[in-house]
Amino acid sequence: MTLTDQPAPAPRSLPTWCSIETAAAAAGLEVCAALHPARQPVQALAGGTLILLGTGTAFWPLFKTSPEYQDSVPDPVDSWSGRVVGALARDLGGTAYFPFGGPPYTPFINWALASGRFFTSPSQMLVHDTAGMMISLRGAIHFEQEFDIPPAPLAQSPCDSCPSRPCLAACPVSALADGGPYDLAACHAYLDTSAGAGCMSGGCLARRACPLSRSAGRDPEQTAHHMRHFHPQ
């Protein structure tokens, strides 16, 4: 048999929602949204199926054993995400995208809002329908094929049924205003004071005030890690 007589490789099987969820969970990730760009028009993509991935409850224990964490590389969570999401995309037959590494930046906010699983909170931060403001998008996988995905569970933003809007009242320096803009300078100045120690160790008070955030299962150590990278001291 010559090389030209070799049978063609078997085509890769079409991914399924369950297989993607299982593979993501094993890697410490969670499928937090999905959409069909042809039906829910978004920036940068025109068809297929797009899966958005965030950190799952298993993320932090797995991450702490990773070479990125152990070797104290710069931006260890981004480095971990590039390696893990990249490998997941290759294994599943998709293309990986990341919310870091720009400019130019991949339009993750546009994708998230188009999915129907994310909304703009009164504070202008993204809020997820189950994780609240404790969502951490780590990457996305785009598949050329369309396959079935579950419908978004909510018809409208969870903020619409949250009249007290605790995300606005929780910030001690009012860095987050209804409709924006975000006063980043005031936020960082507060974190430099002793009063800001609670935010540094436990996370942004506005994020934590969201009722959905309270049930997100985020490890406090993970939150403190993100805060140290947001506001190095």
PDB file of C-alpha atoms in Angstrom, residues 24 49-50 57 74 81:
ATOM      1  CA  ALA A  24     -14.130  21.844  31.167  1.00  0.00           C
ATOM      2  CA  THR A  49     -20.952  27.717  18.227  1.00  0.00           C
ATOM      3  CA  LEU A  50     -19.166  29.808  20.854  1.00  0.00           C
ATOM      4  CA  THR A  57     -15.409  25.664  42.060  1.00  0.00           C
ATOM      5  CA  PRO A  74       3.873  36.996  35.916  1.00  0.00           C
ATOM      6  CA  SER A  81      -5.739  30.038  31.203  1.00  0.00           C
TER       7      SER A  81
END
